[in-house]
Coordinates of C-alpha atoms and ligand atoms in Angstrom, one line a residue:
M1 CA 123.9 108.4 68.2
I2 CA 121.7 111.4 68.4
R3 CA 118.9 111.4 66.1
S4 CA 116.7 114.1 64.7
S5 CA 112.8 112.7 64.4
R6 CA 113.0 115.0 61.1
R7 CA 115.3 113.2 59.4
L8 CA 113.2 109.9 60.2
P9 CA 111.0 108.3 57.2
P10 CA 107.1 109.1 58.1
A11 CA 106.1 106.1 58.8
V12 CA 108.9 105.1 61.9
A13 CA 107.7 109.8 62.2
S14 CA 104.3 108.7 63.8
D15 CA 105.2 105.7 65.6
A16 CA 107.9 108.5 67.1
D17 CA 104.8 110.5 68.0
L18 CA 102.8 107.7 69.6
I19 CA 105.7 106.5 71.9
L20 CA 106.1 110.1 72.9
R21 CA 102.4 110.2 73.3
D22 CA 102.2 107.2 75.7
A23 CA 105.3 108.1 77.4
M24 CA 103.9 111.3 78.2
K25 CA 101.3 110.7 80.7
S26 CA 103.8 109.4 83.1
V27 CA 104.8 113.1 83.8
D28 CA 102.1 115.6 85.3
A29 CA 99.7 117.2 84.2
P30 CA 101.7 120.8 84.4
T31 CA 105.2 119.3 83.0
R32 CA 103.4 117.9 79.7
R33 CA 101.8 120.9 79.3
R34 CA 105.1 123.1 79.3
F35 CA 106.5 120.3 77.0
L36 CA 103.5 120.5 74.3
E37 CA 103.7 124.3 74.4
R38 CA 107.3 124.1 73.5
G39 CA 106.5 121.5 70.7
L40 CA 108.5 119.0 72.3
T41 CA 109.1 116.1 69.7
L42 CA 111.3 112.5 70.1
G43 CA 113.8 113.9 68.2
G44 CA 113.9 116.9 71.0
L45 CA 113.8 114.8 73.7
S46 CA 116.3 112.8 72.3
L47 CA 118.5 115.9 71.9
L48 CA 117.8 117.5 75.5
S49 CA 118.5 113.8 77.1
G50 CA 121.5 112.7 75.1
C51 CA 119.7 109.3 74.4
A52 CA 119.0 107.6 71.8
L53 CA 115.0 107.0 72.7
D54 CA 113.5 104.2 70.7
D55 CA 111.2 102.4 72.8
S56 CA 109.1 104.1 75.4
E57 CA 111.1 102.5 78.7
S58 CA 113.3 104.7 77.7
V59 CA 111.2 107.8 76.6
Q60 CA 109.6 107.8 79.9
A61 CA 112.6 107.7 81.4
A62 CA 113.9 110.8 80.0
L63 CA 110.5 112.8 80.4
V64 CA 110.5 111.7 84.3
S65 CA 114.3 112.5 84.5
I66 CA 113.6 116.2 83.4
S67 CA 110.8 116.5 85.6
R68 CA 113.1 115.7 89.0
F69 CA 115.6 118.4 87.4
N70 CA 112.1 120.8 87.1
D71 CA 112.1 119.9 90.5
R72 CA 116.0 120.7 91.6
V73 CA 115.8 123.9 89.7
Q74 CA 113.1 125.5 91.1
A75 CA 114.2 124.0 95.1
A76 CA 117.5 126.4 93.6
I77 CA 115.1 129.5 92.6
F78 CA 112.9 129.2 95.8
D79 CA 114.1 132.5 97.4
D80 CA 113.3 132.3 101.1
K81 CA 112.5 136.8 101.3
N82 CA 110.9 136.6 97.9
L83 CA 106.3 136.4 98.9
A84 CA 103.6 135.1 97.8
P85 CA 101.4 138.1 97.0
T86 CA 98.5 138.7 99.7
Y87 CA 94.8 140.0 99.2
P88 CA 92.6 142.3 101.1
E89 CA 89.5 141.1 102.2
S90 CA 87.1 142.0 99.7
M91 CA 88.7 139.5 97.7
I92 CA 88.1 136.3 99.3
T93 CA 86.3 133.6 97.2
R94 CA 83.6 133.1 98.4
P95 CA 82.2 130.0 98.6
F96 CA 85.7 129.0 98.8
P97 CA 86.1 125.6 96.2
F98 CA 86.4 122.5 97.9
N99 CA 88.8 119.4 97.2
A100 CA 90.3 116.3 97.4
Y101 CA 90.5 112.7 95.8
Y102 CA 87.0 112.2 96.9
G103 CA 83.5 113.6 96.9
V104 CA 82.8 116.4 99.7
D105 CA 80.2 114.1 101.0
E106 CA 83.4 111.3 102.5
V107 CA 85.1 114.8 104.1
R108 CA 86.8 113.2 106.9
H109 CA 85.5 114.5 110.6
V110 CA 87.8 114.7 112.9
D111 CA 87.3 114.3 116.5
P112 CA 88.7 117.5 118.8
S113 CA 87.9 116.3 122.0
T114 CA 90.8 112.5 120.8
Y115 CA 93.1 114.4 118.9
K116 CA 97.4 115.0 119.2
L117 CA 99.1 115.8 117.1
E118 CA 102.3 113.2 116.6
L119 CA 105.7 113.8 116.2
S120 CA 108.6 111.9 114.8
G121 CA 111.8 111.7 113.1
L122 CA 114.4 114.9 113.9
V123 CA 112.6 116.7 116.5
G124 CA 113.7 117.5 120.1
D125 CA 110.6 117.5 121.3
K126 CA 107.8 114.5 120.2
T127 CA 105.3 114.9 123.3
P128 CA 101.9 115.3 121.0
W129 CA 99.9 118.9 121.1
T130 CA 96.2 118.9 121.1
L131 CA 94.3 121.6 119.9
D132 CA 93.8 123.7 123.3
R133 CA 98.3 123.2 123.6
L134 CA 98.1 124.4 119.9
N135 CA 96.0 127.0 120.4
T136 CA 97.9 128.6 123.3
L137 CA 100.6 130.1 120.5
P138 CA 100.7 133.1 118.8
Q139 CA 98.8 133.2 115.7
T140 CA 98.3 135.2 112.6
S141 CA 96.2 135.4 109.7
Q142 CA 96.9 136.1 105.9
V143 CA 94.7 136.4 102.9
T144 CA 96.1 134.6 99.5
R145 CA 95.8 132.5 96.6
H146 CA 95.5 128.5 96.9
I147 CA 96.5 127.2 93.1
C148 CA 95.3 124.1 91.7
V149 CA 96.4 122.4 89.4
E150 CA 92.8 121.3 88.0
G151 CA 92.5 124.4 86.4
W152 CA 91.2 127.0 89.1
S153 CA 92.6 129.1 91.6
A154 CA 90.7 131.3 94.8
I155 CA 91.4 133.3 97.4
G156 CA 90.9 132.8 101.4
K157 CA 92.1 133.5 104.5
W158 CA 94.0 130.8 106.6
G159 CA 94.8 131.7 110.3
G160 CA 97.6 130.1 112.5
I161 CA 101.0 129.3 113.5
R162 CA 103.9 130.3 111.9
F163 CA 105.0 127.2 110.8
A164 CA 109.5 128.0 111.6
D165 CA 108.2 129.1 115.3
F166 CA 106.3 125.6 115.5
L167 CA 109.5 124.1 114.2
D168 CA 111.3 125.6 117.2
R169 CA 109.0 125.2 119.5
I170 CA 109.8 121.4 118.5
G171 CA 113.3 121.2 118.5
A172 CA 112.8 120.6 114.7
D173 CA 116.6 119.8 113.2
K174 CA 116.4 122.8 110.2
T175 CA 119.2 121.0 109.1
A176 CA 117.3 118.4 107.8
K177 CA 115.8 118.2 104.4
Y178 CA 112.6 117.2 104.4
V179 CA 109.1 117.7 106.2
G180 CA 106.5 114.9 105.7
F181 CA 102.7 114.8 107.0
K182 CA 100.3 112.1 107.2
C183 CA 96.8 112.8 107.2
A184 CA 93.3 111.9 108.7
D185 CA 91.9 110.5 105.1
D186 CA 95.3 108.3 103.2
Y187 CA 96.3 111.6 102.0
Y188 CA 100.6 112.3 102.6
T189 CA 102.8 114.6 101.1
S190 CA 106.0 116.6 102.3
I191 CA 108.6 119.4 101.6
D192 CA 111.3 120.7 101.1
M193 CA 113.1 122.2 104.8
P194 CA 113.6 126.2 102.9
T195 CA 109.5 126.0 102.5
A196 CA 108.8 124.8 106.5
L197 CA 110.9 127.9 107.4
H198 CA 109.3 130.6 104.8
P199 CA 108.0 133.2 106.8
Q200 CA 103.6 132.7 104.6
T201 CA 104.2 129.0 106.1
L202 CA 101.4 128.4 108.6
L203 CA 99.8 125.8 110.1
T204 CA 96.5 126.4 110.1
L205 CA 93.5 126.0 112.6
T206 CA 91.1 128.5 111.4
Y207 CA 89.5 129.6 108.1
D208 CA 88.1 133.5 107.9
G209 CA 88.1 133.5 111.3
R210 CA 86.5 130.5 112.6
T211 CA 87.2 127.5 113.4
L212 CA 89.1 125.3 110.0
P213 CA 86.1 123.1 108.9
A214 CA 85.9 119.8 107.9
E215 CA 86.1 120.1 104.1
Y216 CA 88.7 122.3 104.0
G217 CA 91.2 120.1 106.5
F218 CA 90.2 120.4 110.1
P219 CA 92.1 120.4 112.7
M220 CA 94.8 121.4 110.9
K221 CA 95.9 122.3 107.3
L222 CA 100.0 123.3 106.2
R223 CA 99.0 126.8 103.8
M224 CA 102.1 127.6 101.7
P225 CA 100.5 130.5 99.5
T226 CA 104.5 129.5 97.7
K227 CA 103.3 126.5 96.9
L228 CA 100.5 124.7 94.3
G229 CA 97.6 123.3 96.3
Y230 CA 98.6 119.9 96.1
K231 CA 101.7 120.5 98.5
N232 CA 98.6 121.8 101.3
P233 CA 97.9 118.5 103.7
K234 CA 94.7 118.8 105.1
H235 CA 93.5 117.0 108.1
I236 CA 97.0 116.8 109.6
M237 CA 97.4 113.5 112.5
A238 CA 101.5 113.8 111.9
L239 CA 104.5 114.9 110.8
F240 CA 108.2 113.8 111.0
V241 CA 111.1 115.9 109.9
T242 CA 113.4 113.5 107.9
N243 CA 116.3 113.1 105.4
A244 CA 114.8 110.2 103.7
F245 CA 112.9 111.4 100.7
P246 CA 109.2 111.0 101.9
G247 CA 106.9 111.5 98.7
G248 CA 104.1 112.6 98.3
Y249 CA 99.5 110.8 97.5
W250 CA 100.3 113.0 93.9
E251 CA 103.5 113.2 93.6
D252 CA 104.4 109.8 93.7
Q253 CA 101.7 109.1 91.3
G254 CA 103.9 111.9 88.8
Y255 CA 103.2 115.0 89.9
N256 CA 106.0 117.1 90.9
W257 CA 107.3 117.0 94.0
F258 CA 108.5 120.3 94.4
G259 CA 105.4 122.1 93.6
G260 CA 106.3 125.4 93.5
S261 CA 103.0 128.3 92.4
Ligands
MTE1 N1 94.4 115.9 103.2 C1 94.1 116.0 102.2 N2 94.6 116.6 102.3 C2 94.7 117.8 101.0 C3 94.4 116.8 99.8 C4 93.5 115.8 100.0 O1 92.5 114.9 99.2 N3 93.3 115.4 100.9 N4 93.8 117.7 98.5 C5 94.6 118.8 98.2 C6 94.8 119.3 96.9 S1 94.4 118.7 95.2 C7 94.0 120.8 96.7 S2 93.6 121.5 95.5 C8 93.9 121.0 98.7 C9 92.3 121.7 98.2 O2 91.9 122.2 99.6 P1 90.5 123.0 99.6 O3 89.6 121.7 100.0 O4 90.6 123.9 101.0 O5 90.1 123.7 98.7 O6 93.6 120.0 99.5 C10 95.4 119.7 99.1 N5 95.1 119.1 100.5
MO2 MO1 94.7 119.9 93.6

């Protein structure tokens, strides 16, 4: 039976509030903000999910399923012909902010002389790529806005290889669902194939005209102006093409997997 919290006696209603508030901790911050802005109540959530939600487990499950639904809606409305805004170089944010799940004093330093980008999964040519070889591919650059869910955004200039060209070059199966990334820290993430093929998705080797500095992800950051900051992996060591959902560092802790910006 579907219940409305308005019909609950006050004592139960406040229990309901507590259950909802507790379960909210399991969803990502932007989703939580949207729920709160719309004044989501336990009764409202019951209506959305069509279930009587009377314990924190079922409330949590309902919230997570809405968050997954949100991923699918974002994927469905994603248009690969829709370009993110670009900016004049005069608007670049200086200094550009650093962010990671650790402080700047713990930034990883990858050795360029031994570095090789490892490839696996549904790709035709799995030969690892040295930086010299990556630098022989045609390069392009763009000035775009990076948006972090922690509440800041900044404009920066990244240069590198169009990711779609790179996927062509390695014979990636472009009908596969995901591209996953493993980084030199414990970070990992994955993206949908339409975003991987988007013309503004770049495998970047430079920041503001110089070799990508360590804090911004040397030797390589995948830069996607169509996605939130946490979807943009730095210090990429390996990538793979797959149909098995790979998740991500923050995504596995409740952030939206699609993460569109
Ligand atoms: N390897 C790695 N990549 C990462 C992260 C990280 O902690 N490790 N943090 C992500 C987040 S949340 C943000 S906002 C951006 C920050 O990139 P910046 O330091 O160039 O601003 O990197 C993303 N990519
Ligand atoms: Mo972020």
